[in-house]
Amino acid sequence: MPRSTVATSLSAKLLLLTILFVLLAEVLIYAPSIARFRMSYLEERLAAAHIAALSVEAAPDLMVTKELQAKLLAYTGTHVIDLIQPGARVYMLSRPMPPQADAVYDLRGTGMGMQFVDAGNALWLALEGAVEGTVGPQRNRVIRVIDRSPNDPAQRVEVTMDERPLIDAMLDFSRRILAVSVAISLIAAILVYVTLHALLVRPMRRLTAEVVAFRRDPDGAPPLVPGTRADEIGVAERELAAMQGTVRAALRQRERLATLGTAVAKINHDLRGILSTASLLSERLTESADPEVRRVTPRLVASLDRAVELCSQTLSFTRDGVLPLSPAPTDLRRLVEEVGAEVLATARPDGGRVEADWVNDVPAGTLAQVDAAQLGRALVNLGRNAVQAGADRVRISIQAEPANRLTLTVADNGPGLAPRARENLFQPFAGSARAGGVGLGLAIAREVLRAHGGELRLVESDAAGTAFALDIPQCNADTGAVAVAAHKSFVSH
């Protein structure tokens, strides 16, 4: 497993995301802050202009000298000051040749939204000037600002002023906001990083290391000792420790079963040869002069045949693993006929021949994309289970399903499955659907169906009989045109 680098680690991502989110929060705070700063700047200029205009009232004949007027305008940073008092009295201070205003801003009743727009326009002009390299008087506008006096709302103040000092103050304020934002972001990011690293990242690294070590060597890796945390990390540690114990036990059990299976396969191989020889020799007993020997010989031969069949099924089950398939267009009606001939040739537990009706309801020309040998093997197992359980009639029918699938139904009129057989129906060696069986037939049949991408399922089982459904793939339009003559007869186990 490749180790994560610093750039791709969870810690680095947490640190980066924390900085970005704090900066985003500062940006959201900056917009109303810069709008409020602009309003405060203009209100200070209006308040100073109000005080400067009152000097006119104290001057003889309401006239101030040019020198004092120039000083007052320079102090307030304006070109023209108009103070309109109740009663329409106007006090005015003005430069000799005041410039024309490029824009007029009436602050009376201006909402927060318009304040955002005005502040944004001012900063945009400053940005354009910086890009074009014309920062200075060339980019300076003259604005006229109108509002009620901050000192006396009953009086109105109008000033004409340069916008450049306002923009410079806003830029300076923005730089201070940026510096504070970066500092806050770094401090918050470090605090969050340290906290999350201790609470999440370090425990997650420990869990990851435990998982990697367990994957590499399940038996050699030391067991995980979970902590006492009650949160999700603690739950994950305890569940991982429990899973490790379960997997280790399952692996040890699997190893023992694999060893036992190898030994059983070798024993079965030799035992099958011995039983086959004994079966051949037993058939000669039918020629004995003793009538009692001739009477019991069929049962002896049938018992030996069942023992050989058990050995064959056990060997097949332990050897197959994932079934190798060779799917080809297969005539299902022909396949069912061949299966019926083999099933009806099965010996009963008492040594007699099976006498049952094998009803083939599969329409002629029905094609399926299957491995004929393996599907025939599954059908033989189902048919033998039925007739050996006491059924005297087995019906095979078929139904088309969506998505190019077919469903074969194998139904019999036997006595039905016992409760124990239903509980362990597809479990190898865990139970059998018929007396004397070991439960391999249905397990093998289901493996065959799953290898085809289908499924074997029990439809019903009661006193009236048992029915199994087999899901298999249907031929598409291209493969369906393949001649049925290409179909090869299956060979049983």
Tab-separated table of C-alpha atoms in Angstrom:
chain	number	residue	atom	x	y	z
A	1	MET	CA	0.000	0.000	0.000
A	2	PRO	CA	1.618	3.344	-1.046
A	3	ARG	CA	2.133	5.812	1.774
A	4	SER	CA	0.468	9.185	1.469
A	5	THR	CA	2.707	12.218	0.917
A	6	VAL	CA	2.525	15.442	2.871
A	7	ALA	CA	0.561	17.092	0.077
A	8	THR	CA	-2.018	14.287	-0.080
A	9	SER	CA	-2.255	13.528	3.635
A	10	LEU	CA	-5.406	14.141	5.602
A	11	SER	CA	-3.565	16.587	7.864
A	12	ALA	CA	-2.540	18.821	4.946
A	13	LYS	CA	-6.065	18.793	3.558
A	14	LEU	CA	-7.519	19.767	6.939
A	15	LEU	CA	-5.019	22.604	7.309
A	16	LEU	CA	-5.677	23.950	3.808
A	17	LEU	CA	-9.458	23.705	4.118
A	18	THR	CA	-9.407	25.472	7.484
A	19	ILE	CA	-7.387	28.382	6.041
A	20	LEU	CA	-9.680	28.634	3.024
A	21	PHE	CA	-12.870	28.586	5.097
A	22	VAL	CA	-11.593	31.229	7.512
A	23	LEU	CA	-10.557	33.422	4.593
A	24	LEU	CA	-13.978	32.919	3.047
A	25	ALA	CA	-15.586	34.028	6.298
A	26	GLU	CA	-13.337	37.090	6.340
A	27	VAL	CA	-14.356	37.932	2.767
A	28	LEU	CA	-18.000	37.777	3.768
A	29	ILE	CA	-17.227	40.082	6.677
A	30	TYR	CA	-15.137	42.420	4.504
A	31	ALA	CA	-17.991	43.506	2.222
A	32	PRO	CA	-20.145	45.176	4.917
A	33	SER	CA	-16.993	46.403	6.683
A	34	ILE	CA	-15.658	48.341	3.690
A	35	ALA	CA	-19.113	49.777	2.976
A	36	ARG	CA	-19.408	50.926	6.580
A	37	PHE	CA	-15.880	52.366	6.472
A	38	ARG	CA	-16.738	54.456	3.390
A	39	MET	CA	-19.883	55.796	5.062
A	40	SER	CA	-17.965	56.661	8.229
A	41	TYR	CA	-15.299	58.468	6.202
A	42	LEU	CA	-17.904	60.589	4.398
A	43	GLU	CA	-19.800	61.301	7.629
A	44	GLU	CA	-16.574	62.570	9.230
A	45	ARG	CA	-16.018	64.867	6.281
A	46	LEU	CA	-19.602	66.156	6.542
A	47	ALA	CA	-19.253	66.747	10.285
A	48	ALA	CA	-15.998	68.644	9.762
A	49	ALA	CA	-17.584	70.640	6.926
A	50	HIS	CA	-20.496	71.581	9.215
A	51	ILE	CA	-18.125	72.977	11.824
A	52	ALA	CA	-16.111	74.822	9.178
A	53	ALA	CA	-19.271	76.386	7.712
A	54	LEU	CA	-20.265	77.738	11.130
A	55	SER	CA	-17.243	80.070	10.937
A	56	VAL	CA	-19.219	82.060	8.385
A	57	GLU	CA	-21.830	82.826	11.048
A	58	ALA	CA	-19.157	84.210	13.382
A	59	ALA	CA	-17.487	86.368	10.727
A	60	PRO	CA	-18.360	90.052	10.299
A	61	ASP	CA	-21.012	90.517	7.684
A	62	LEU	CA	-21.080	86.739	7.281
A	63	MET	CA	-17.912	86.977	5.227
A	64	VAL	CA	-14.642	85.176	5.976
A	65	THR	CA	-11.300	86.055	4.536
A	66	LYS	CA	-9.919	84.125	1.599
A	67	GLU	CA	-6.999	82.915	3.679
A	68	LEU	CA	-9.284	81.480	6.400
A	69	GLN	CA	-11.597	80.012	3.788
A	70	ALA	CA	-8.666	78.243	2.099
A	71	LYS	CA	-7.473	76.875	5.447
A	72	LEU	CA	-10.928	75.570	6.347
A	73	LEU	CA	-11.378	73.885	2.949
A	74	ALA	CA	-7.909	72.339	3.178
A	75	TYR	CA	-8.638	71.120	6.708
A	76	THR	CA	-11.855	69.425	5.618
A	77	GLY	CA	-10.403	68.162	2.309
A	78	THR	CA	-13.143	69.740	0.208
A	79	HIS	CA	-13.560	72.204	-2.648
A	80	VAL	CA	-17.032	73.527	-1.752
A	81	ILE	CA	-19.092	73.408	1.467
A	82	ASP	CA	-22.800	74.279	1.592
A	83	LEU	CA	-24.626	74.334	4.932
A	84	ILE	CA	-28.403	74.673	4.511
A	85	GLN	CA	-30.092	75.523	7.786
A	86	PRO	CA	-33.843	75.548	8.563
A	87	GLY	CA	-35.361	78.624	7.007
A	88	ALA	CA	-33.297	78.200	3.825
A	89	ARG	CA	-30.294	80.119	5.205
A	90	VAL	CA	-27.157	78.969	3.386
A	91	TYR	CA	-23.567	79.240	4.567
A	92	MET	CA	-21.025	78.581	1.825
A	93	LEU	CA	-17.287	78.074	1.613
A	94	SER	CA	-15.735	77.665	-1.817
A	95	ARG	CA	-12.467	77.815	-3.683
A	96	PRO	CA	-12.135	80.495	-6.324
A	97	MET	CA	-12.559	78.077	-9.258
A	98	PRO	CA	-14.156	74.873	-7.882
A	99	PRO	CA	-14.160	71.831	-10.213
A	100	GLN	CA	-17.319	70.241	-11.579
A	101	ALA	CA	-18.541	67.118	-9.803
A	102	ASP	CA	-18.194	63.823	-11.733
A	103	ALA	CA	-20.720	62.019	-9.515
A	104	VAL	CA	-23.305	62.926	-6.884
A	105	TYR	CA	-23.995	60.755	-3.821
A	106	ASP	CA	-27.069	61.540	-1.724
A	107	LEU	CA	-26.613	59.585	1.502
A	108	ARG	CA	-30.079	60.359	2.826
A	109	GLY	CA	-31.982	57.074	2.964
A	110	THR	CA	-29.192	55.086	1.274
A	111	GLY	CA	-29.615	51.388	2.134
A	112	MET	CA	-26.937	48.814	2.834
A	113	GLY	CA	-27.221	47.376	-0.664
A	114	MET	CA	-26.482	50.716	-2.325
A	115	GLN	CA	-23.597	51.248	0.102
A	116	PHE	CA	-22.095	47.925	-1.117
A	117	VAL	CA	-22.473	49.059	-4.730
A	118	ASP	CA	-20.911	52.489	-4.150
A	119	ALA	CA	-17.954	51.015	-2.226
A	120	GLY	CA	-17.449	48.368	-4.908
A	121	ASN	CA	-17.467	50.972	-7.691
A	122	ALA	CA	-14.858	53.024	-5.883
A	123	LEU	CA	-12.545	50.035	-5.428
A	124	TRP	CA	-13.118	48.956	-9.033
A	125	LEU	CA	-11.962	52.357	-10.282
A	126	ALA	CA	-8.864	52.048	-8.102
A	127	LEU	CA	-8.203	48.573	-9.523
A	128	GLU	CA	-8.574	49.829	-13.099
A	129	GLY	CA	-6.151	52.614	-12.372
A	130	ALA	CA	-3.607	50.172	-10.919
A	131	VAL	CA	-3.875	47.917	-13.967
A	132	GLU	CA	-3.562	50.802	-16.426
A	133	GLY	CA	-0.789	52.441	-14.428
A	134	THR	CA	-2.701	55.705	-14.083
A	135	VAL	CA	-2.961	55.885	-10.331
A	136	GLY	CA	-2.886	59.540	-9.435
A	137	PRO	CA	-4.720	62.677	-10.479
A	138	GLN	CA	-5.647	61.152	-13.832
A	139	ARG	CA	-7.907	58.642	-12.088
A	140	ASN	CA	-9.210	61.049	-9.469
A	141	ARG	CA	-12.894	61.931	-9.571
A	142	VAL	CA	-14.639	64.873	-7.987
A	143	ILE	CA	-17.763	63.851	-6.111
A	144	ARG	CA	-20.568	65.802	-4.478
A	145	VAL	CA	-21.875	64.285	-1.219
A	146	ILE	CA	-25.208	65.300	0.313
A	147	ASP	CA	-26.515	64.243	3.723
A	148	ARG	CA	-28.023	65.526	6.959
A	149	SER	CA	-25.403	66.885	9.276
A	150	PRO	CA	-24.108	64.285	11.767
A	151	ASN	CA	-23.977	67.129	14.291
A	152	ASP	CA	-27.546	68.378	13.715
A	153	PRO	CA	-29.928	66.240	11.586
A	154	ALA	CA	-32.122	69.331	11.041
A	155	GLN	CA	-29.394	70.889	8.879
A	156	ARG	CA	-28.157	69.629	5.503
A	157	VAL	CA	-24.553	69.595	4.425
A	158	GLU	CA	-23.319	69.381	0.853
A	159	VAL	CA	-19.624	69.052	0.045
A	160	THR	CA	-17.638	68.784	-3.163
A	161	MET	CA	-14.441	66.783	-2.667
A	162	ASP	CA	-11.815	64.629	-4.358
A	163	GLU	CA	-12.509	60.871	-4.282
A	164	ARG	CA	-8.829	59.854	-4.382
A	165	PRO	CA	-8.198	60.351	-0.614
A	166	LEU	CA	-11.324	58.272	0.105
A	167	ILE	CA	-10.081	55.459	-2.147
A	168	ASP	CA	-6.606	55.573	-0.588
A	169	ALA	CA	-8.168	55.274	2.868
A	170	MET	CA	-10.330	52.352	1.703
A	171	LEU	CA	-7.270	50.582	0.243
A	172	ASP	CA	-5.336	51.099	3.447
A	173	PHE	CA	-8.294	49.722	5.422
A	174	SER	CA	-8.441	46.727	3.047
A	175	ARG	CA	-4.761	45.989	3.584
A	176	ARG	CA	-5.263	46.015	7.333
A	177	ILE	CA	-8.289	43.727	6.991
A	178	LEU	CA	-6.258	41.357	4.812
A	179	ALA	CA	-3.387	41.226	7.278
A	180	VAL	CA	-5.756	40.544	10.177
A	181	SER	CA	-7.619	37.926	8.136
A	182	VAL	CA	-4.442	36.063	7.264
A	183	ALA	CA	-3.295	36.125	10.876
A	184	ILE	CA	-6.670	34.885	12.130
A	185	SER	CA	-6.751	32.194	9.433
A	186	LEU	CA	-3.314	30.888	10.335
A	187	ILE	CA	-4.023	30.884	14.064
A	188	ALA	CA	-7.413	29.187	13.602
A	189	ALA	CA	-5.956	26.710	11.122
A	190	ILE	CA	-3.126	25.748	13.462
A	191	LEU	CA	-5.509	25.296	16.388
A	192	VAL	CA	-7.971	23.252	14.317
A	193	TYR	CA	-5.127	21.252	12.780
A	194	VAL	CA	-3.622	20.350	16.140
A	195	THR	CA	-7.019	19.418	17.556
A	196	LEU	CA	-8.136	17.324	14.592
A	197	HIS	CA	-4.730	15.692	14.307
A	198	ALA	CA	-4.958	14.526	17.898
A	199	LEU	CA	-8.634	13.505	17.762
A	200	LEU	CA	-8.935	12.107	14.230
A	201	VAL	CA	-5.808	11.909	12.103
A	202	ARG	CA	-3.547	10.076	14.524
A	203	PRO	CA	-6.199	7.464	15.477
A	204	MET	CA	-7.060	7.013	11.784
A	205	ARG	CA	-3.395	6.444	10.956
A	206	ARG	CA	-3.240	3.852	13.697
A	207	LEU	CA	-6.321	2.098	12.347
A	208	THR	CA	-4.933	2.246	8.808
A	209	ALA	CA	-1.622	0.740	9.937
A	210	GLU	CA	-3.503	-2.043	11.729
A	211	VAL	CA	-5.562	-2.831	8.625
A	212	VAL	CA	-2.484	-2.876	6.368
A	213	ALA	CA	-0.526	-5.099	8.772
A	214	PHE	CA	-3.474	-7.459	9.139
A	215	ARG	CA	-3.914	-7.695	5.368
A	216	ARG	CA	-0.247	-8.568	4.876
A	217	ASP	CA	-0.064	-11.155	7.649
A	218	PRO	CA	-3.369	-11.997	9.353
A	219	ASP	CA	-1.770	-14.510	11.717
A	220	GLY	CA	1.450	-12.663	12.477
A	221	ALA	CA	0.028	-9.183	13.032
A	222	PRO	CA	-0.430	-8.348	16.724
A	223	PRO	CA	-4.047	-8.065	17.828
A	224	LEU	CA	-5.499	-4.572	18.011
A	225	VAL	CA	-6.079	-3.307	21.525
A	226	PRO	CA	-9.039	-0.889	21.294
A	227	GLY	CA	-9.103	2.234	23.381
A	228	THR	CA	-11.787	3.489	25.718
A	229	ARG	CA	-13.169	6.207	23.461
A	230	ALA	CA	-16.959	6.262	23.155
A	231	ASP	CA	-17.133	8.123	19.827
A	232	GLU	CA	-17.051	6.772	16.274
A	233	ILE	CA	-13.278	6.179	16.375
A	234	GLY	CA	-13.670	4.054	19.486
A	235	VAL	CA	-16.487	2.070	17.890
A	236	ALA	CA	-14.348	1.526	14.777
A	237	GLU	CA	-11.436	0.269	16.895
A	238	ARG	CA	-13.608	-2.200	18.789
A	239	GLU	CA	-15.321	-3.429	15.634
A	240	LEU	CA	-11.956	-3.845	13.882
A	241	ALA	CA	-10.587	-5.820	16.821
A	242	ALA	CA	-13.675	-8.055	16.791
A	243	MET	CA	-13.429	-8.499	13.018
A	244	GLN	CA	-9.759	-9.447	13.280
A	245	GLY	CA	-10.601	-12.134	15.830
A	246	THR	CA	-13.412	-13.486	13.665
A	247	VAL	CA	-11.283	-13.516	10.512
A	248	ARG	CA	-8.364	-15.188	12.283
A	249	ALA	CA	-10.675	-17.909	13.598
A	250	ALA	CA	-12.213	-18.355	10.153
A	251	LEU	CA	-8.785	-18.587	8.509
A	252	ARG	CA	-7.625	-21.188	11.015
A	253	GLN	CA	-10.843	-23.134	10.473
A	254	ARG	CA	-10.429	-22.844	6.717
A	255	GLU	CA	-6.859	-24.105	6.930
A	256	ARG	CA	-7.961	-27.107	8.972
A	257	LEU	CA	-10.823	-27.795	6.561
A	258	ALA	CA	-8.490	-27.499	3.584
A	259	THR	CA	-6.130	-30.022	5.125
A	260	LEU	CA	-9.024	-32.303	5.984
A	261	GLY	CA	-10.479	-31.897	2.488
A	262	THR	CA	-7.202	-32.902	0.881
A	263	ALA	CA	-7.040	-35.987	3.056
A	264	VAL	CA	-10.692	-36.867	2.363
A	265	ALA	CA	-10.144	-36.427	-1.390
A	266	LYS	CA	-7.250	-38.866	-1.343
A	267	ILE	CA	-9.205	-41.365	0.733
A	268	ASN	CA	-12.251	-41.010	-1.492
A	269	HIS	CA	-10.179	-41.577	-4.610
A	270	ASP	CA	-8.817	-44.858	-3.289
A	271	LEU	CA	-12.139	-45.853	-1.772
A	272	ARG	CA	-13.981	-45.309	-5.021
A	273	GLY	CA	-11.637	-47.714	-6.785
A	274	ILE	CA	-12.129	-50.307	-4.083
A	275	LEU	CA	-15.919	-49.952	-4.179
A	276	SER	CA	-16.009	-50.132	-7.969
A	277	THR	CA	-14.096	-53.416	-7.847
A	278	ALA	CA	-16.402	-54.722	-5.127
A	279	SER	CA	-19.430	-53.737	-7.193
A	280	LEU	CA	-18.178	-55.616	-10.241
A	281	LEU	CA	-17.471	-58.730	-8.173
A	282	SER	CA	-20.848	-58.492	-6.435
A	283	GLU	CA	-22.695	-58.698	-9.734
A	284	ARG	CA	-21.412	-62.277	-10.098
A	285	LEU	CA	-23.361	-63.223	-6.993
A	286	THR	CA	-26.535	-63.061	-9.074
A	287	GLU	CA	-25.406	-66.325	-10.632
A	288	SER	CA	-25.220	-68.043	-7.263
A	289	ALA	CA	-27.261	-71.211	-6.739
A	290	ASP	CA	-28.408	-69.956	-3.334
A	291	PRO	CA	-31.776	-68.178	-3.772
A	292	GLU	CA	-31.211	-66.040	-0.665
A	293	VAL	CA	-27.909	-64.778	-2.106
A	294	ARG	CA	-29.609	-63.924	-5.387
A	295	ARG	CA	-32.387	-62.110	-3.468
A	296	VAL	CA	-30.083	-59.805	-1.480
A	297	THR	CA	-27.506	-59.257	-4.229
A	298	PRO	CA	-29.436	-56.345	-5.905
A	299	ARG	CA	-29.523	-54.464	-2.595
A	300	LEU	CA	-25.818	-55.073	-2.098
A	301	VAL	CA	-25.029	-53.806	-5.606
A	302	ALA	CA	-27.279	-50.744	-5.108
A	303	SER	CA	-25.548	-49.936	-1.814
A	304	LEU	CA	-22.161	-50.189	-3.462
A	305	ASP	CA	-23.354	-47.954	-6.331
A	306	ARG	CA	-24.551	-45.350	-3.859
A	307	ALA	CA	-21.201	-45.457	-2.079
A	308	VAL	CA	-19.393	-44.960	-5.415
A	309	GLU	CA	-21.741	-42.060	-6.218
A	310	LEU	CA	-21.021	-40.487	-2.831
A	311	CYS	CA	-17.276	-40.707	-3.433
A	312	SER	CA	-17.667	-39.211	-6.929
A	313	GLN	CA	-19.765	-36.293	-5.673
A	314	THR	CA	-17.369	-35.592	-2.811
A	315	LEU	CA	-14.375	-35.624	-5.145
A	316	SER	CA	-16.176	-33.408	-7.622
A	317	PHE	CA	-17.221	-30.934	-4.949
A	318	THR	CA	-13.716	-30.614	-3.459
A	319	ARG	CA	-12.009	-30.434	-6.854
A	320	ASP	CA	-14.183	-28.073	-8.904
A	321	GLY	CA	-13.874	-24.720	-7.172
A	322	VAL	CA	-14.931	-22.190	-9.795
A	323	LEU	CA	-16.536	-24.267	-12.526
A	324	PRO	CA	-14.927	-23.896	-15.976
A	325	LEU	CA	-17.735	-23.273	-18.450
A	326	SER	CA	-17.905	-23.558	-22.236
A	327	PRO	CA	-21.254	-21.901	-23.046
A	328	ALA	CA	-22.730	-22.620	-26.448
A	329	PRO	CA	-26.199	-22.532	-28.043
A	330	THR	CA	-27.908	-25.601	-26.572
A	331	ASP	CA	-31.220	-27.229	-27.503
A	332	LEU	CA	-32.893	-27.430	-24.108
A	333	ARG	CA	-35.519	-29.974	-25.167
A	334	ARG	CA	-32.857	-32.436	-26.319
A	335	LEU	CA	-30.853	-31.799	-23.173
A	336	VAL	CA	-33.892	-32.486	-20.951
A	337	GLU	CA	-34.589	-35.725	-22.850
A	338	GLU	CA	-31.027	-36.928	-22.295
A	339	VAL	CA	-31.224	-35.982	-18.623
A	340	GLY	CA	-34.486	-37.913	-18.274
A	341	ALA	CA	-32.917	-41.059	-19.753
A	342	GLU	CA	-30.109	-40.919	-17.212
A	343	VAL	CA	-32.384	-40.137	-14.272
A	344	LEU	CA	-34.753	-43.013	-15.091
A	345	ALA	CA	-31.755	-45.366	-15.223
A	346	THR	CA	-31.012	-44.546	-11.588
A	347	ALA	CA	-31.314	-47.464	-9.169
A	348	ARG	CA	-33.686	-47.193	-6.222
A	349	PRO	CA	-32.310	-47.662	-2.699
A	350	ASP	CA	-33.688	-51.246	-2.746
A	351	GLY	CA	-31.811	-52.034	-5.954
A	352	GLY	CA	-34.823	-51.898	-8.278
A	353	ARG	CA	-35.244	-49.764	-11.370
A	354	VAL	CA	-36.892	-46.345	-11.161
A	355	GLU	CA	-40.389	-46.303	-12.566
A	356	ALA	CA	-41.480	-42.702	-13.070
A	357	ASP	CA	-42.839	-40.399	-15.742
A	358	TRP	CA	-40.392	-37.835	-17.086
A	359	VAL	CA	-42.536	-35.078	-18.661
A	360	ASN	CA	-40.628	-32.752	-20.975
A	361	ASP	CA	-42.695	-29.579	-21.545
A	362	VAL	CA	-39.816	-27.601	-23.061
A	363	PRO	CA	-40.860	-26.482	-26.577
A	364	ALA	CA	-38.819	-27.777	-29.470
A	365	GLY	CA	-36.155	-25.372	-30.715
A	366	THR	CA	-35.718	-23.565	-27.375
A	367	LEU	CA	-32.084	-22.471	-27.219
A	368	ALA	CA	-30.018	-21.343	-24.246
A	369	GLN	CA	-26.443	-20.082	-24.016
A	370	VAL	CA	-25.192	-22.635	-21.474
A	371	ASP	CA	-22.613	-25.330	-20.887
A	372	ALA	CA	-24.672	-28.407	-21.755
A	373	ALA	CA	-22.555	-30.794	-19.677
A	374	GLN	CA	-22.697	-28.673	-16.509
A	375	LEU	CA	-26.394	-27.765	-16.810
A	376	GLY	CA	-27.195	-31.413	-17.488
A	377	ARG	CA	-25.274	-32.309	-14.349
A	378	ALA	CA	-27.436	-29.931	-12.294
A	379	LEU	CA	-30.672	-31.308	-13.813
A	380	VAL	CA	-29.569	-34.898	-13.150
A	381	ASN	CA	-28.968	-34.093	-9.500
A	382	LEU	CA	-32.436	-32.515	-9.175
A	383	GLY	CA	-34.112	-35.390	-11.015
A	384	ARG	CA	-32.350	-38.096	-9.004
A	385	ASN	CA	-33.245	-36.380	-5.749
A	386	ALA	CA	-36.892	-36.352	-6.827
A	387	VAL	CA	-37.204	-40.010	-7.917
A	388	GLN	CA	-35.114	-41.337	-5.029
A	389	ALA	CA	-37.333	-39.416	-2.599
A	390	GLY	CA	-40.398	-41.257	-3.937
A	391	ALA	CA	-41.714	-39.117	-6.811
A	392	ASP	CA	-43.239	-41.010	-9.728
A	393	ARG	CA	-43.671	-37.986	-11.941
A	394	VAL	CA	-41.194	-35.194	-12.789
A	395	ARG	CA	-42.172	-32.309	-15.076
A	396	ILE	CA	-39.709	-29.913	-16.730
A	397	SER	CA	-41.166	-26.640	-18.027
A	398	ILE	CA	-39.708	-23.327	-19.159
A	399	GLN	CA	-40.685	-19.666	-19.074
A	400	ALA	CA	-39.076	-16.651	-20.760
A	401	GLU	CA	-38.025	-13.787	-18.491
A	402	PRO	CA	-36.930	-10.188	-19.200
A	403	ALA	CA	-33.320	-9.367	-20.106
A	404	ASN	CA	-32.802	-12.516	-22.221
A	405	ARG	CA	-33.224	-14.936	-19.321
A	406	LEU	CA	-35.030	-18.272	-19.100
A	407	THR	CA	-36.447	-20.054	-16.076
A	408	LEU	CA	-36.489	-23.837	-16.052
A	409	THR	CA	-38.848	-25.364	-13.495
A	410	VAL	CA	-38.298	-28.907	-12.213
A	411	ALA	CA	-41.466	-30.030	-10.376
A	412	ASP	CA	-42.227	-33.449	-8.907
A	413	ASN	CA	-45.116	-35.048	-7.021
A	414	GLY	CA	-43.002	-36.443	-4.213
A	415	PRO	CA	-43.712	-36.144	-0.490
A	416	GLY	CA	-41.962	-32.778	-0.182
A	417	LEU	CA	-38.888	-31.753	1.765
A	418	ALA	CA	-38.506	-32.327	5.465
A	419	PRO	CA	-38.096	-29.214	7.655
A	420	ARG	CA	-34.456	-30.096	8.395
A	421	ALA	CA	-33.730	-30.390	4.677
A	422	ARG	CA	-35.244	-26.943	4.020
A	423	GLU	CA	-33.136	-25.296	6.685
A	424	ASN	CA	-29.884	-26.601	5.198
A	425	LEU	CA	-31.052	-27.056	1.621
A	426	PHE	CA	-27.945	-25.816	-0.194
A	427	GLN	CA	-25.381	-26.425	2.560
A	428	PRO	CA	-22.880	-29.168	1.662
A	429	PHE	CA	-22.883	-32.052	4.133
A	430	ALA	CA	-25.252	-30.094	6.404
A	431	GLY	CA	-28.391	-31.987	5.456
A	432	SER	CA	-29.987	-33.878	2.654
A	433	ALA	CA	-33.308	-33.690	0.887
A	434	ARG	CA	-33.585	-37.485	0.829
A	435	ALA	CA	-32.774	-40.339	3.149
A	436	GLY	CA	-29.249	-41.657	2.756
A	437	GLY	CA	-27.981	-38.537	0.994
A	438	VAL	CA	-25.256	-36.158	2.088
A	439	GLY	CA	-26.579	-32.894	0.671
A	440	LEU	CA	-24.084	-32.467	-2.176
A	441	GLY	CA	-26.466	-32.736	-5.128
A	442	LEU	CA	-28.273	-29.446	-4.557
A	443	ALA	CA	-25.068	-27.677	-3.532
A	444	ILE	CA	-23.380	-28.708	-6.788
A	445	ALA	CA	-26.472	-27.777	-8.815
A	446	ARG	CA	-26.533	-24.285	-7.313
A	447	GLU	CA	-22.818	-23.801	-8.056
A	448	VAL	CA	-23.497	-24.731	-11.683
A	449	LEU	CA	-26.314	-22.165	-11.942
A	450	ARG	CA	-24.269	-19.430	-10.277
A	451	ALA	CA	-21.364	-20.120	-12.626
A	452	HIS	CA	-23.825	-19.354	-15.456
A	453	GLY	CA	-24.731	-16.057	-13.792
A	454	GLY	CA	-28.084	-17.447	-12.618
A	455	GLU	CA	-29.519	-18.968	-9.478
A	456	LEU	CA	-31.183	-22.113	-8.197
A	457	ARG	CA	-34.066	-21.524	-5.810
A	458	LEU	CA	-36.791	-23.540	-4.127
A	459	VAL	CA	-40.204	-22.441	-5.407
A	460	GLU	CA	-42.415	-24.597	-3.190
A	461	SER	CA	-42.385	-27.866	-1.284
A	462	ASP	CA	-45.392	-29.445	0.367
A	463	ALA	CA	-47.294	-32.727	0.457
A	464	ALA	CA	-48.236	-32.254	-3.220
A	465	GLY	CA	-44.617	-32.115	-4.362
A	466	THR	CA	-41.531	-29.953	-4.744
A	467	ALA	CA	-40.543	-27.428	-7.415
A	468	PHE	CA	-37.154	-25.844	-8.125
A	469	ALA	CA	-36.499	-22.907	-10.494
A	470	LEU	CA	-33.275	-22.594	-12.527
A	471	ASP	CA	-32.362	-19.194	-13.950
A	472	ILE	CA	-30.251	-19.479	-17.147
A	473	PRO	CA	-29.225	-17.134	-19.992
A	474	GLN	CA	-31.152	-17.221	-23.258
A	475	CYS	CA	-29.528	-17.082	-26.699
A	476	ASN	CA	-29.582	-13.646	-28.310
A	477	ALA	CA	-30.561	-13.109	-31.915
A	478	ASP	CA	-27.057	-13.794	-33.244
A	479	THR	CA	-26.141	-16.888	-31.271
A	480	GLY	CA	-29.694	-18.215	-31.625
A	481	ALA	CA	-29.101	-18.654	-35.325
A	482	VAL	CA	-26.342	-21.194	-34.658
A	483	ALA	CA	-27.386	-24.638	-35.783
A	484	VAL	CA	-28.657	-26.934	-33.085
A	485	ALA	CA	-26.514	-29.629	-34.671
A	486	ALA	CA	-23.571	-28.029	-32.896
A	487	HIS	CA	-25.055	-29.146	-29.600
A	488	LYS	CA	-22.979	-31.786	-27.850
A	489	SER	CA	-24.486	-34.308	-25.526
A	490	PHE	CA	-23.494	-33.715	-21.943
A	491	VAL	CA	-21.555	-36.161	-19.825
A	492	SER	CA	-22.530	-36.619	-16.192
A	493	HIS	CA	-20.118	-35.915	-13.344
